CSV table of C-alpha atoms and ligand atoms in Angstrom, one decimal:
chain,number,residue,atom,x,y,z
H,1,MET,CA,-12.2,14.9,-9.2
H,2,MET,CA,-11.4,11.8,-11.3
H,3,THR,CA,-13.0,8.6,-10.1
H,4,THR,CA,-10.8,6.2,-12.0
H,5,PRO,CA,-7.3,6.4,-13.5
H,6,ASP,CA,-8.8,5.5,-16.9
H,7,GLN,CA,-9.6,9.1,-17.4
H,8,GLY,CA,-6.1,10.4,-16.5
H,9,GLY,CA,-5.2,12.6,-13.5
H,10,HIS,CA,-2.4,12.2,-11.0
H,11,TRP,CA,-2.7,8.9,-9.0
H,12,GLY,CA,-0.8,7.2,-6.3
H,13,ILE,CA,0.0,3.5,-6.1
H,14,LEU,CA,0.0,1.8,-2.7
H,15,GLY,CA,1.2,-1.8,-2.9
H,16,GLY,CA,1.2,-4.1,0.0
H,17,THR,CA,0.3,-7.5,1.2
H,18,PHE,CA,-2.8,-6.1,3.0
H,19,ASP,CA,-3.0,-9.2,5.1
H,20,PRO,CA,-5.3,-7.6,6.3
H,21,VAL,CA,-5.8,-4.0,5.3
H,22,HIS,CA,-5.9,-1.6,8.3
H,23,HIS,CA,-6.3,2.1,9.2
H,24,GLY,CA,-2.5,2.6,8.9
H,25,HIS,CA,-2.6,1.8,5.2
H,26,LEU,CA,-5.7,4.0,4.5
H,27,ASN,CA,-4.4,6.8,6.6
H,28,LEU,CA,-1.1,6.8,4.8
H,29,ALA,CA,-2.8,6.8,1.4
H,30,LEU,CA,-5.2,9.6,2.3
H,31,GLN,CA,-2.7,11.9,3.9
H,32,VAL,CA,-0.2,11.6,1.1
H,33,ALA,CA,-3.0,12.0,-1.5
H,34,THR,CA,-4.2,15.2,0.2
H,35,SER,CA,-0.8,16.7,0.7
H,36,SER,CA,0.4,15.9,-2.8
H,37,ASN,CA,-2.9,16.7,-4.5
H,38,LEU,CA,-3.5,13.3,-6.0
H,39,ASP,CA,-6.8,12.5,-7.6
H,40,GLY,CA,-6.9,9.1,-5.9
H,41,VAL,CA,-5.0,6.0,-4.9
H,42,LEU,CA,-4.8,2.6,-6.5
H,43,LEU,CA,-4.5,-0.1,-3.9
H,44,VAL,CA,-2.6,-3.1,-5.3
H,45,PRO,CA,-2.4,-6.3,-3.2
H,46,SER,CA,0.6,-8.4,-4.0
H,47,LEU,CA,0.2,-11.9,-5.4
H,48,ARG,CA,3.7,-12.9,-4.3
H,49,HIS,CA,6.2,-11.0,-2.2
H,50,PRO,CA,9.9,-11.3,-2.8
H,51,PHE,CA,10.9,-10.7,0.9
H,52,LYS,CA,7.9,-12.1,2.8
H,53,ASP,CA,6.6,-15.6,3.5
H,54,VAL,CA,3.3,-16.5,1.9
H,55,CYS,CA,0.3,-14.5,3.0
H,56,ARG,CA,-2.1,-15.9,5.6
H,57,ALA,CA,-5.2,-14.9,3.6
H,58,SER,CA,-5.8,-15.8,0.0
H,59,PHE,CA,-5.5,-13.1,-2.7
H,60,GLY,CA,-9.3,-13.2,-3.2
H,61,HIS,CA,-9.9,-12.5,0.5
H,62,ARG,CA,-7.3,-9.7,0.6
H,63,MET,CA,-9.0,-8.2,-2.4
H,64,GLU,CA,-12.4,-8.5,-0.8
H,65,MET,CA,-11.2,-6.9,2.4
H,66,LEU,CA,-9.8,-4.0,0.4
H,67,MET,CA,-13.2,-3.6,-1.3
H,68,CYS,CA,-15.0,-3.6,2.0
H,69,ALA,CA,-12.5,-1.0,3.4
H,70,THR,CA,-13.0,1.4,0.5
H,71,SER,CA,-16.5,0.8,-0.8
H,72,GLY,CA,-18.3,4.1,-1.4
H,73,ASP,CA,-15.1,6.1,-1.2
H,74,ASP,CA,-14.1,7.2,-4.7
H,75,ARG,CA,-10.6,8.3,-3.7
H,76,PHE,CA,-9.7,4.6,-3.8
H,77,VAL,CA,-9.6,2.0,-6.6
H,78,VAL,CA,-8.7,-1.6,-5.7
H,79,SER,CA,-6.7,-3.3,-8.4
H,80,GLY,CA,-6.3,-7.0,-9.0
H,81,ILE,CA,-3.6,-6.5,-11.7
H,82,GLU,CA,-1.0,-8.7,-10.0
H,83,MET,CA,-3.4,-11.7,-10.3
H,84,ASP,CA,-4.9,-10.7,-13.7
H,85,GLU,CA,-1.4,-10.5,-15.2
H,86,GLU,CA,0.3,-13.1,-13.0
H,87,LEU,CA,3.0,-10.6,-12.1
H,88,PRO,CA,6.1,-12.0,-10.5
H,89,GLY,CA,6.0,-9.8,-7.4
H,90,TYR,CA,8.6,-7.2,-8.2
H,91,THR,CA,7.5,-3.6,-7.9
H,92,ILE,CA,9.0,-2.6,-11.2
H,93,ASP,CA,6.9,-5.1,-13.1
H,94,SER,CA,3.7,-4.0,-11.3
H,95,ILE,CA,4.5,-0.3,-12.0
H,96,ARG,CA,5.0,-1.0,-15.7
H,97,ALA,CA,1.8,-3.1,-15.9
H,98,ILE,CA,-0.2,-0.3,-14.2
H,99,ARG,CA,1.2,2.4,-16.5
H,100,GLU,CA,0.4,0.3,-19.5
H,101,ARG,CA,-3.1,-0.4,-18.2
H,102,TYR,CA,-3.8,3.3,-17.5
H,103,PRO,CA,-1.7,5.2,-20.1
H,104,TYR,CA,-3.5,8.6,-19.4
H,105,ALA,CA,-2.7,8.9,-15.7
H,106,ILE,CA,0.4,10.2,-14.1
H,107,TRP,CA,1.7,7.9,-11.4
H,108,SER,CA,3.4,8.3,-8.0
H,109,PHE,CA,4.4,5.4,-5.7
H,110,ILE,CA,3.4,5.8,-2.1
H,111,MET,CA,5.1,4.0,0.7
H,112,GLY,CA,5.7,4.2,4.4
H,113,GLU,CA,9.1,5.1,5.6
H,114,ASP,CA,9.7,1.6,6.9
H,115,ASN,CA,9.8,0.4,3.3
H,116,LEU,CA,12.3,3.1,2.3
H,117,GLU,CA,15.1,1.1,3.9
H,118,GLU,CA,14.2,-1.9,1.8
H,119,LEU,CA,14.2,0.1,-1.4
H,120,GLU,CA,17.8,-0.5,-2.2
H,121,ARG,CA,17.2,-4.3,-2.1
H,122,TRP,CA,14.3,-3.9,-4.6
H,123,ARG,CA,14.9,-5.0,-8.1
H,124,ASP,CA,16.0,-2.2,-10.4
H,125,PRO,CA,15.4,0.9,-8.2
H,126,GLU,CA,16.8,3.2,-11.0
H,127,ALA,CA,14.1,1.9,-13.3
H,128,ILE,CA,11.4,2.5,-10.6
H,129,PHE,CA,12.6,6.1,-10.2
H,130,ALA,CA,12.4,6.5,-13.9
H,131,GLU,CA,8.8,5.4,-14.1
H,132,VAL,CA,7.3,7.0,-11.0
H,133,ARG,CA,7.9,9.6,-8.3
H,134,MET,CA,8.2,8.2,-4.8
H,135,LEU,CA,6.0,9.7,-2.0
H,136,VAL,CA,7.2,8.5,1.3
H,137,GLY,CA,5.0,9.0,4.4
H,138,GLN,CA,7.0,9.7,7.5
H,139,ARG,CA,6.2,10.6,11.0
H,140,PRO,CA,7.6,13.9,12.2
H,141,PRO,CA,10.2,14.9,13.5
H,142,HIS,CA,12.0,14.9,10.2
H,143,GLN,CA,15.1,12.8,10.3
H,144,TRP,CA,15.2,11.7,6.8
H,145,SER,CA,18.0,13.8,5.3
H,146,ASP,CA,20.8,11.2,5.4
H,147,TYR,CA,18.8,8.4,3.9
H,148,ILE,CA,17.0,10.3,1.2
H,149,SER,CA,20.3,11.6,-0.3
H,150,ARG,CA,20.9,8.2,-1.7
H,151,PHE,CA,18.0,8.6,-4.1
H,152,PRO,CA,17.5,11.1,-7.0
H,153,ALA,CA,16.3,14.2,-5.3
H,154,ASP,CA,13.7,15.3,-7.9
H,155,ARG,CA,12.1,11.8,-7.8
H,156,ILE,CA,11.5,11.3,-4.1
H,157,GLU,CA,9.5,13.4,-1.7
H,158,MET,CA,9.0,12.9,2.0
H,159,VAL,CA,5.5,13.7,3.3
H,160,ALA,CA,5.0,14.3,7.0
H,161,ILE,CA,2.0,12.3,8.2
H,162,ASP,CA,0.4,11.3,11.5
H,163,MET,CA,1.4,7.7,11.4
H,164,LEU,CA,-0.9,5.3,13.2
H,165,ASP,CA,0.8,2.6,15.3
H,166,VAL,CA,-0.8,-0.4,13.7
H,167,SER,CA,0.4,-3.3,11.6
H,168,SER,CA,-1.1,-6.4,9.9
H,169,THR,CA,1.3,-8.6,12.0
H,170,GLU,CA,-0.1,-7.2,15.2
H,171,ILE,CA,-3.7,-7.6,14.0
H,172,ARG,CA,-3.0,-11.2,13.0
H,173,ARG,CA,-1.5,-11.9,16.5
H,174,LEU,CA,-4.5,-10.3,18.2
H,175,LEU,CA,-6.9,-12.3,16.1
H,176,ASN,CA,-5.1,-15.4,17.0
H,177,GLU,CA,-5.5,-14.6,20.7
H,178,GLY,CA,-9.3,-13.9,20.3
H,179,VAL,CA,-9.4,-10.1,20.5
H,180,SER,CA,-12.8,-8.3,20.8
H,181,GLU,CA,-14.5,-6.8,17.7
H,182,LYS,CA,-14.5,-3.4,19.4
H,183,GLU,CA,-10.7,-3.5,19.8
H,184,LEU,CA,-10.3,-4.5,16.2
H,185,ALA,CA,-12.5,-1.8,15.0
H,186,GLU,CA,-10.0,0.8,16.3
H,187,MET,CA,-7.4,-0.6,14.0
H,188,MET,CA,-9.4,-1.3,10.8
H,189,PRO,CA,-12.7,-0.5,9.2
H,190,ARG,CA,-15.7,-2.3,10.9
H,191,SER,CA,-16.7,-3.8,7.5
H,192,VAL,CA,-13.3,-5.5,7.4
H,193,VAL,CA,-13.7,-6.8,10.9
H,194,GLN,CA,-17.0,-8.3,9.9
H,195,TYR,CA,-15.6,-9.8,6.8
H,196,ILE,CA,-12.8,-11.5,8.8
H,197,LYS,CA,-15.3,-12.9,11.4
H,198,LYS,CA,-17.7,-14.1,8.7
H,199,HIS,CA,-15.0,-16.0,6.8
H,200,GLY,CA,-13.2,-17.2,9.9
H,201,LEU,CA,-9.9,-15.7,8.7
H,202,TYR,CA,-6.6,-15.7,10.8
H,203,GLN,CA,-7.8,-18.2,13.3
O,1,ATP,P1,2.9,-6.7,8.0
O,1,ATP,O1,2.7,-6.4,9.4
O,1,ATP,O2,2.3,-8.0,7.6
O,1,ATP,O3,4.4,-6.6,7.5
O,1,ATP,P2,2.0,-4.1,7.2
O,1,ATP,O4,0.9,-3.7,8.1
O,1,ATP,O5,3.4,-3.5,7.4
O,1,ATP,O6,2.1,-5.7,7.1
O,1,ATP,P3,2.1,-4.0,4.3
O,1,ATP,O7,0.9,-4.5,3.5
O,1,ATP,O8,3.3,-4.8,4.2
O,1,ATP,O9,1.5,-3.8,5.8
O,1,ATP,O10,2.4,-2.5,3.9
O,1,ATP,C1,2.0,-1.8,2.7
O,1,ATP,C2,2.5,-0.4,2.8
O,1,ATP,O11,1.8,0.3,3.9
O,1,ATP,C3,4.0,-0.2,3.1
O,1,ATP,O12,4.5,0.8,2.2
O,1,ATP,C4,4.1,0.2,4.5
O,1,ATP,O13,5.2,1.0,4.8
O,1,ATP,C5,2.8,0.9,4.7
O,1,ATP,N1,2.3,0.8,6.1
O,1,ATP,C6,1.9,-0.3,6.8
O,1,ATP,N2,1.5,0.1,8.0
O,1,ATP,C7,1.5,1.4,8.1
O,1,ATP,C8,1.2,2.4,9.2
O,1,ATP,N3,0.7,2.0,10.4
O,1,ATP,N4,1.4,3.7,8.9
O,1,ATP,C9,1.8,4.1,7.7
O,1,ATP,N5,2.2,3.2,6.7
O,1,ATP,C10,2.0,1.9,6.9
């Protein structure tokens, strides 16, 4: 088992706003990693997002929440590369920067099926497929055959996962309404709930 992609191995990239990180993200990463035999997953919070409004929590807080969520679990590495290299927010630039930073690792890009429909709007999808294989987590039953045929078959793989019905948008809404810590802890690691409370985020 590799503990960082510095040493090589086959790693997944999971990018997102993680505003905040929740069990849906971690569950997606772990299930895809297990079924595709990855050594681990690099979690890459976005500094800017081409299709989304600004994040509610700062980059620093989103990084810290990811650290809380994954501390002690060597299947995850949290990467601040988008901030370190002031990347413009396009996936292709981040993928290239990651491959340059970790030249010995083989990389696949993990995403939830909801993001697949956006893929055609991403900058330079052909270049993305040339750099990485796509591993797309999808909830059974399998209905992906139409959509997947638009992409190069040997570069995209659909992985059946038990998807959890949780989103950052819903969590932010609940926090705004003053939800209990117990209820939050069903959607995200308790350490992240505590971090949010301690710093008064998403009020
Ligand atoms: P928001 O609600 O703010 O749009 P989000 O919860 O969808 O956020 P993102 O950070 O935008 O989270 O998503 C990062 C990645 O995680 C995407 O590839 C997305 O498809 C995936 N993802 C998000 N929520 C889930 C979930 N519940 N199950 C599986 N994958 C998920």
